[in-house]
Amino acid sequence: MGRGFYVGETVHPDLKTLIELQQVDRNISELTSKIDSSPLEIQTLQAQLHEFTRALDERKSRLSANQKERRDLEGDLQAIRAKISKHKDQLYEVKTNEQYRAMLKEIEGEEENIRKGEDRILEKMVEAEQIDKLIREASGRLDSEKARVQSEVSRLEALRKESEQTRAQLQARREELTKALSEETLRLYEKLRKARNGMALAEVRDGLCTGCHVRLRPQAYNDVRSSELLLTCETCSRILYYIPQLEGAAGDELAADQRAAFQN
Ligand SMILES: [Zn+2]
């Protein structure tokens, strides 16, 4: 058996305070991780909205690039058509068959370029329709997306404020509890809390330490149940406490009540 302070009472005066202190400390640490993770959650939401807007802007610039390409292609076609009509006029002016054939070949090449250009414009028009559809869909969703992020951010901010208030109350309660403890007990609690990941106390249930799941020796188990000493587990060093249990289903309920009463 580890440390023990005999105080001649049925319950060690520090034990109930310690049990509440551990609960308060666990709640404080839970709230602290919630509070600390809140800025990142808000950032993530805002990044989602930013990404949504960015994707929409990207589609809009793809659409205007598409429109510019179409205008350029149409300009090219116009120039080629002008050339063809000029070359067709020149057909009447050529002097030799050779020149005539060369001119015809040129016109054929230009007409081929016209067909290619028209195909390209068609492709661009199909692409523009697809982009336009995506833009209209995203624009329609933008307002609701903004509203969703805004309300989620407000909810997280309110939650954070609430958590901070609760934590401040718990910290005040912690002050009271630590003042009520003897210096020696508080030192032991803080040391174990650090070494045992926030769990300085462990309940003994069915003869086992719930901190390390090792069975207590029968004498130690008796000592813990008598609650007259502040005892620590021989295996994990946690401060042990025992809450009387009753048998059966009704007993479970009663036991739960008792536990609650003991822990509150
Ligand atoms: Zn243990």
PDB file of C-alpha atoms and ligand atoms in Angstrom, residues 209 211-212 233 235-238, ligand 1:
ATOM      1  CA  CYS A 209      -8.247  -0.110  -9.783  1.00  0.00           C
ATOM      2  CA  GLY A 211      -6.950   3.477 -13.531  1.00  0.00           C
ATOM      3  CA  CYS A 212      -4.647   0.542 -14.288  1.00  0.00           C
ATOM      4  CA  CYS A 233      -2.719   2.346  -5.958  1.00  0.00           C
ATOM      5  CA  THR A 235       0.597  -0.213  -9.347  1.00  0.00           C
ATOM      6  CA  CYS A 236      -0.265   3.173 -10.907  1.00  0.00           C
ATOM      7  CA  SER A 237       0.064   5.404  -7.796  1.00  0.00           C
ATOM      8  CA  ARG A 238      -3.348   7.019  -8.384  1.00  0.00           C
TER       9      ARG A 238
HETATM   10 ZN    ZN B   1      -3.990   1.601 -10.387  1.00  0.00          ZN
END
